[in-house]
XYZ file of C-alpha atoms in Angstrom:
303
model
C 111.810 5.591 -194.571
C 108.127 4.972 -195.708
C 107.125 2.895 -192.677
C 109.218 4.440 -189.879
C 107.710 7.137 -188.061
C 108.692 9.017 -184.916
C 106.045 8.810 -182.277
C 106.833 11.447 -179.534
C 104.501 13.049 -177.037
C 102.255 15.347 -178.893
C 102.272 18.655 -177.646
C 99.470 21.426 -178.300
C 100.645 25.090 -177.959
C 99.540 27.954 -179.545
C 98.996 25.673 -182.696
C 98.635 21.814 -182.732
C 102.250 20.880 -183.066
C 102.032 16.966 -184.271
C 105.004 14.744 -183.576
C 103.742 11.446 -185.198
C 100.315 10.362 -183.627
C 99.253 6.752 -185.284
C 96.881 3.911 -184.286
C 97.873 1.130 -181.982
C 96.504 -2.228 -180.997
C 97.511 -1.665 -177.514
C 95.357 -0.500 -174.805
C 95.107 3.080 -174.027
C 97.648 4.435 -172.222
C 95.195 6.027 -169.714
C 94.404 9.637 -168.731
C 96.434 12.007 -166.440
C 94.871 14.593 -164.190
C 94.684 17.839 -165.453
C 95.866 21.357 -164.006
C 93.582 24.166 -164.348
C 94.481 27.952 -163.376
C 92.549 30.907 -164.277
C 90.868 29.106 -167.298
C 88.589 32.126 -168.063
C 86.621 31.120 -171.570
C 88.990 28.387 -172.392
C 86.690 25.332 -173.051
C 88.672 23.115 -170.540
C 86.392 20.012 -171.363
C 86.814 20.185 -175.216
C 90.650 20.529 -175.102
C 90.672 17.904 -172.371
C 88.490 15.672 -174.790
C 90.983 16.180 -177.638
C 94.151 15.512 -175.787
C 92.310 12.079 -174.495
C 91.187 11.172 -178.244
C 95.203 11.309 -179.037
C 96.058 8.984 -176.578
C 93.355 6.518 -177.502
C 94.404 6.967 -181.380
C 97.785 5.630 -180.070
C 99.851 8.322 -178.978
C 102.014 7.669 -175.632
C 101.107 11.019 -174.172
C 99.746 14.442 -175.234
C 100.237 17.583 -173.450
C 98.330 21.006 -173.914
C 98.323 25.028 -172.844
C 95.867 26.721 -174.238
C 96.102 30.609 -173.465
C 93.272 33.486 -173.680
C 94.814 36.572 -172.802
C 95.983 36.259 -169.337
C 94.011 33.187 -168.918
C 95.585 29.989 -169.225
C 94.738 26.273 -168.902
C 97.212 23.101 -168.956
C 96.248 19.597 -169.366
C 97.719 16.148 -170.081
C 96.491 12.378 -171.257
C 98.621 9.523 -171.411
C 102.216 8.377 -169.578
C 105.459 9.499 -169.368
C 106.667 6.086 -171.320
C 105.430 3.130 -172.634
C 104.744 0.546 -170.327
C 105.153 2.733 -167.336
C 102.752 3.886 -164.869
C 103.739 7.942 -164.412
C 101.113 10.114 -165.736
C 102.285 12.717 -168.390
C 102.169 16.055 -166.998
C 101.849 19.421 -169.254
C 105.038 20.894 -167.297
C 107.029 18.182 -168.398
C 109.902 18.515 -171.042
C 109.680 16.955 -174.226
C 112.254 16.708 -177.108
C 110.282 19.221 -179.484
C 111.841 17.923 -182.696
C 111.154 20.247 -185.790
C 109.793 22.895 -183.611
C 113.126 23.895 -183.100
C 113.127 25.100 -186.650
C 111.083 28.293 -186.388
C 113.248 29.139 -183.688
C 116.348 28.997 -185.822
C 114.318 30.561 -188.774
C 113.815 33.713 -186.174
C 117.389 33.845 -185.416
C 118.109 33.934 -189.146
C 115.707 36.697 -189.486
C 117.239 38.712 -186.532
C 120.217 38.723 -188.571
C 118.615 39.993 -191.502
C 117.199 42.800 -189.398
C 120.603 43.390 -188.309
C 121.990 43.986 -191.755
C 124.148 40.813 -191.163
C 122.817 38.773 -194.257
C 120.209 38.901 -196.579
C 117.357 36.246 -197.820
C 118.542 35.900 -201.121
C 122.048 35.891 -200.396
C 124.124 32.541 -201.611
C 125.156 30.426 -198.850
C 128.401 30.294 -200.848
C 129.129 33.996 -199.661
C 128.533 32.947 -195.989
C 130.135 29.660 -195.671
C 132.149 29.130 -199.129
C 132.823 25.694 -200.355
C 130.106 23.906 -198.390
C 127.543 23.238 -201.012
C 128.118 22.019 -204.469
C 125.175 23.969 -205.950
C 124.139 27.581 -205.948
C 121.410 27.774 -203.001
C 120.175 30.839 -201.026
C 119.443 31.579 -197.422
C 115.887 31.681 -198.376
C 115.799 28.274 -200.167
C 116.946 26.579 -197.185
C 113.927 28.660 -194.960
C 111.479 27.466 -197.056
C 112.795 23.926 -198.059
C 113.319 24.834 -201.712
C 117.227 24.047 -201.740
C 116.732 20.665 -202.952
C 119.261 19.428 -200.339
C 118.812 15.870 -199.161
C 117.944 15.023 -195.859
C 120.362 13.185 -194.009
C 117.526 11.398 -192.015
C 116.754 9.775 -195.281
C 120.144 7.844 -194.860
C 118.623 5.938 -191.993
C 116.337 3.442 -193.494
C 115.079 1.484 -190.072
C 114.958 2.376 -186.241
C 118.031 -0.224 -185.629
C 119.715 2.439 -188.067
C 119.051 5.200 -185.920
C 119.460 3.368 -182.662
C 123.045 2.630 -183.622
C 123.823 6.557 -183.964
C 121.981 6.926 -180.400
C 125.358 7.822 -178.431
C 127.555 9.052 -181.314
C 128.796 12.776 -181.145
C 128.553 13.887 -184.796
C 129.356 17.325 -186.218
C 127.093 19.770 -188.300
C 129.768 18.815 -191.210
C 129.112 15.089 -191.025
C 125.640 15.473 -191.061
C 125.880 17.812 -194.126
C 128.488 15.387 -195.571
C 125.952 12.545 -194.916
C 123.305 14.486 -196.819
C 125.526 15.408 -199.943
C 126.422 11.365 -200.320
C 122.458 11.339 -201.081
C 121.181 12.219 -204.560
C 119.535 16.156 -204.787
C 115.974 16.060 -204.593
C 115.467 19.139 -206.935
C 117.486 21.857 -208.421
C 117.513 24.653 -205.993
C 114.657 26.856 -206.285
C 112.336 24.930 -208.171
C 110.102 22.855 -205.762
C 109.314 22.343 -201.902
C 111.074 19.314 -200.349
C 111.313 18.883 -196.782
C 114.978 18.299 -195.723
C 116.313 18.668 -191.808
C 119.630 19.382 -193.819
C 118.613 22.618 -194.630
C 118.404 23.715 -190.912
C 121.547 22.271 -189.992
C 123.323 24.689 -192.497
C 121.006 27.540 -191.129
C 122.568 26.610 -187.840
C 125.965 26.618 -189.233
C 125.395 30.306 -190.720
C 123.768 31.661 -187.479
C 126.683 30.120 -185.266
C 129.242 31.324 -187.420
C 127.898 35.044 -187.700
C 127.539 35.309 -184.150
C 130.908 33.543 -183.309
C 129.650 30.831 -180.958
C 127.393 27.776 -181.060
C 123.835 27.852 -182.588
C 122.830 26.726 -179.087
C 124.284 29.546 -177.558
C 122.928 31.674 -180.079
C 119.271 30.617 -179.365
C 120.049 30.904 -175.696
C 121.175 34.753 -176.310
C 118.338 35.448 -179.268
C 115.230 33.661 -178.261
C 115.629 31.793 -174.935
C 116.854 34.587 -172.450
C 115.031 37.483 -173.769
C 111.398 35.690 -173.653
C 112.294 34.088 -170.355
C 112.319 30.694 -171.529
C 113.484 29.008 -168.371
C 112.508 25.483 -169.206
C 113.918 25.384 -172.949
C 117.556 24.260 -173.644
C 119.431 23.459 -176.497
C 121.173 20.193 -175.320
C 125.048 19.192 -175.951
C 124.679 15.829 -174.997
C 122.038 13.158 -174.525
C 120.987 14.155 -170.908
C 117.420 14.873 -170.393
C 115.168 15.161 -167.209
C 113.835 12.107 -165.211
C 110.445 13.515 -166.031
C 110.525 14.304 -169.838
C 108.409 12.559 -172.025
C 109.649 9.800 -174.045
C 109.634 9.585 -177.852
C 109.625 6.697 -180.106
C 110.097 5.404 -183.802
C 107.493 3.381 -184.856
C 108.427 0.740 -187.430
C 106.173 -2.217 -188.447
C 104.372 -1.894 -185.334
C 107.547 -2.250 -183.287
C 108.658 0.742 -180.979
C 112.293 2.113 -180.350
C 112.730 4.554 -177.802
C 114.767 7.208 -178.964
C 114.893 9.832 -176.152
C 118.043 9.354 -174.480
C 119.926 10.318 -177.921
C 122.963 12.452 -178.300
C 121.443 15.638 -179.362
C 123.936 16.168 -182.037
C 122.281 13.996 -184.255
C 119.431 16.126 -184.332
C 121.332 19.522 -184.533
C 119.917 22.469 -185.426
C 116.661 21.029 -187.343
C 115.241 19.368 -184.086
C 117.614 19.615 -181.067
C 116.090 21.800 -178.566
C 114.241 20.724 -175.283
C 110.997 22.692 -174.021
C 107.644 22.475 -172.405
C 104.160 23.673 -174.110
C 104.385 26.869 -171.713
C 107.535 27.829 -173.063
C 106.212 27.103 -177.061
C 103.484 29.155 -176.188
C 105.727 32.115 -174.771
C 107.901 31.579 -178.025
C 105.256 31.814 -180.369
C 103.568 34.779 -178.936
C 106.871 36.500 -178.822
C 107.295 36.023 -182.292
C 103.850 37.143 -183.602
C 103.890 40.136 -181.222
C 106.903 41.407 -182.832
C 109.007 40.852 -179.941
C 111.554 38.846 -181.491
C 111.564 40.284 -185.264
C 109.537 42.927 -186.911
C 106.445 42.440 -188.743
C 107.683 42.491 -192.329
C 109.721 39.326 -191.303
C 107.142 37.813 -189.459
C 105.326 38.073 -192.747
C 108.097 36.461 -194.504
C 107.961 33.488 -192.439
C 104.099 32.645 -193.297
C 104.710 33.199 -197.341
C 103.842 29.654 -198.494
C 103.895 28.311 -202.022
C 101.299 26.363 -203.530
C 103.335 23.138 -203.061
């Protein structure tokens, strides 16, 4: 996978959420008009210049919403898709990829707060027989489980494209992962793996007695009024959605119209920069989970 990168629209929310900016030999995709509302003390020119620079560096599009108290500003650069003419908009939906993970983590920590699971509880107690090694909830959350990443089984853009319309189950994704060598022993070191969050999605869904998509709707999207955010159950996405690509050896493969099941609870959510700001504000101001659990989310190891 070393030569294969996801090149999606860059989204700038409370923090810079980078989905894979890369340089390109092609001309700039162009700049889109910005929308400014109640910008207050926000240095809009600086933010817009940063968005333009991302597009100049090769990103298909870059969109941002910046908030300062009740003041906000939204801007965009680039195009909806490669080769198109429609300018990108900060209001457009985009597959947010792994920014799905903090939403799933927040749902897990809500269950911790409700006393329905514990951070150091073995997965075996929650989903018996699923994993062959002793892994805890905490190790899934912080990527120290050693679980192989099922996406590492796709060694080319063609391999990913071949699965674009497949409907796969989480059990199939986990089985794909377990067919690969474990990266480390559980708890020994940090190795990023999307499979960790597929398993966490299974845990949340099992404890809630529903799907992970419905759990996120009930626990995150509805309470925060994130009306532009969905957990898709198929490949459908709005016509004005910003496109994402796999970049491999200079060749682009559009991965926008993919069945969401292949991304699962590690990367399936579709949202906007405005809703992402709403999510992170709700996370850090204690609306979603108490402060002690927010602190748990920010514990990082030297690795």
